[in-house]
């Protein structure tokens, strides 16, 4: 992530150093409630092989609500205020349960948007600009395809296998 952000900042001539003291994640969302809840979803725009950090804040009873639900695994996790969970949010269906009347719940979500990485991988071009630049080539750009395949294989290696656990 650091290298990708560094490339983006250099290309776009953004002067201030990346605030690594704040977070390694290049993107943040603040859900300000006062009773933030989410429906089951996957964050399809996030980088698939990256973590997403979700932190719950507020005043609520985690035994009566606000569970973090991982639908693909059929589990609901008590998620008290101040807790943080890391999940590959593009891959797993997740949500959180509502809280009780009179309680407050906010969240801080940190993630890596896949589009940032594609832009760098495309030579600092959007997918559309890259396609336009390749028009007129009679063969598909095999170098680009090979690089995508290599990135995919490297990404898969980042995840643990069941037998390793």
Tab-separated table of C-alpha atoms in Angstrom, residues 11-107:
chain	number	residue	atom	x	y	z
A	11	UNK	CA	2.630	11.256	-10.171
A	12	UNK	CA	0.026	13.774	-8.995
A	13	UNK	CA	2.664	16.019	-7.376
A	14	UNK	CA	1.045	15.859	-3.954
A	15	UNK	CA	3.579	17.442	-1.640
A	16	UNK	CA	2.730	16.329	1.894
A	17	UNK	CA	4.135	12.977	2.925
A	18	UNK	CA	1.600	10.205	3.362
A	19	UNK	CA	0.400	10.211	6.941
A	20	UNK	CA	1.572	6.730	7.916
A	21	UNK	CA	1.158	7.718	11.571
A	22	UNK	CA	-2.578	7.958	10.945
A	23	UNK	CA	-2.967	4.645	9.115
A	24	UNK	CA	-1.451	2.405	6.470
A	25	UNK	CA	-4.780	2.459	4.627
A	26	UNK	CA	-5.156	5.068	1.870
A	27	UNK	CA	-8.946	5.419	2.307
A	28	UNK	CA	-11.194	6.117	5.302
A	29	UNK	CA	-14.915	6.447	5.862
A	30	UNK	CA	-16.509	7.852	8.998
A	31	UNK	CA	-20.055	6.602	9.586
A	32	UNK	CA	-21.537	9.139	11.960
A	33	UNK	CA	-24.861	7.522	12.792
A	34	UNK	CA	-26.084	8.186	15.370
A	35	UNK	CA	-27.176	4.556	14.925
A	36	UNK	CA	-24.995	3.335	12.078
A	37	UNK	CA	-25.955	-0.080	10.721
A	38	UNK	CA	-25.304	-1.831	7.420
A	39	UNK	CA	-27.128	-4.364	5.302
A	40	UNK	CA	-25.310	-7.523	4.150
A	41	UNK	CA	-22.787	-6.565	1.465
A	42	UNK	CA	-19.348	-7.081	-0.049
A	43	UNK	CA	-17.220	-4.023	-0.726
A	44	UNK	CA	-16.592	-4.871	-4.371
A	45	UNK	CA	-14.568	-1.707	-5.016
A	46	UNK	CA	-11.972	-2.601	-2.388
A	47	UNK	CA	-8.706	-4.320	-3.194
A	48	UNK	CA	-9.631	-8.005	-2.959
A	49	UNK	CA	-6.430	-9.195	-1.316
A	50	UNK	CA	-6.300	-6.402	1.241
A	51	UNK	CA	-7.708	-5.984	4.702
A	52	UNK	CA	-10.480	-3.613	5.655
A	53	UNK	CA	-10.406	-2.269	9.201
A	54	UNK	CA	-13.752	-1.639	10.926
A	55	UNK	CA	-13.766	0.075	14.331
A	56	UNK	CA	-16.962	0.505	16.370
A	57	UNK	CA	-17.376	3.516	18.640
A	58	UNK	CA	-20.301	4.859	20.638
A	59	UNK	CA	-22.341	3.777	23.634
A	60	UNK	CA	-24.293	0.569	23.149
A	61	UNK	CA	-24.694	-2.837	24.764
A	62	UNK	CA	-22.904	-5.341	22.491
A	63	UNK	CA	-24.783	-8.244	24.097
A	64	UNK	CA	-28.119	-6.871	22.868
A	65	UNK	CA	-27.116	-5.697	19.407
A	66	UNK	CA	-24.476	-4.378	17.058
A	67	UNK	CA	-23.025	-7.805	16.356
A	68	UNK	CA	-20.669	-8.016	13.396
A	69	UNK	CA	-22.096	-10.674	11.059
A	70	UNK	CA	-19.992	-12.734	8.655
A	71	UNK	CA	-22.687	-14.255	6.449
A	72	UNK	CA	-20.438	-16.623	4.460
A	73	UNK	CA	-19.454	-18.335	7.714
A	74	UNK	CA	-22.834	-18.087	9.454
A	75	UNK	CA	-21.439	-16.321	12.506
A	76	UNK	CA	-22.303	-13.207	14.482
A	77	UNK	CA	-19.560	-11.714	16.650
A	78	UNK	CA	-20.156	-9.530	19.699
A	79	UNK	CA	-18.525	-6.249	18.758
A	80	UNK	CA	-18.242	-3.851	21.720
A	81	UNK	CA	-17.387	-0.143	21.421
A	82	UNK	CA	-13.670	0.330	20.786
A	83	UNK	CA	-13.325	-3.012	18.980
A	84	UNK	CA	-11.640	-3.344	15.600
A	85	UNK	CA	-11.942	-6.209	13.135
A	86	UNK	CA	-9.875	-6.797	10.007
A	87	UNK	CA	-11.546	-8.622	7.117
A	88	UNK	CA	-11.050	-8.842	3.352
A	89	UNK	CA	-14.321	-6.951	2.843
A	90	UNK	CA	-14.386	-7.399	-0.932
A	91	UNK	CA	-14.514	-11.169	-0.472
A	92	UNK	CA	-16.793	-11.794	2.526
A	93	UNK	CA	-20.454	-10.870	2.901
A	94	UNK	CA	-20.750	-8.853	6.108
A	95	UNK	CA	-23.050	-6.501	8.004
A	96	UNK	CA	-23.797	-5.357	11.515
A	97	UNK	CA	-26.927	-5.687	13.596
A	98	UNK	CA	-28.890	-2.672	14.767
A	99	UNK	CA	-28.625	-1.345	18.318
A	100	UNK	CA	-31.244	-0.513	20.930
A	101	UNK	CA	-33.211	2.742	21.069
A	102	UNK	CA	-31.305	5.471	22.922
A	103	UNK	CA	-27.893	3.956	22.134
A	104	UNK	CA	-25.305	5.413	19.743
A	105	UNK	CA	-23.038	3.618	17.334
A	106	UNK	CA	-20.540	5.093	14.876
A	107	UNK	CA	-17.804	3.430	12.876
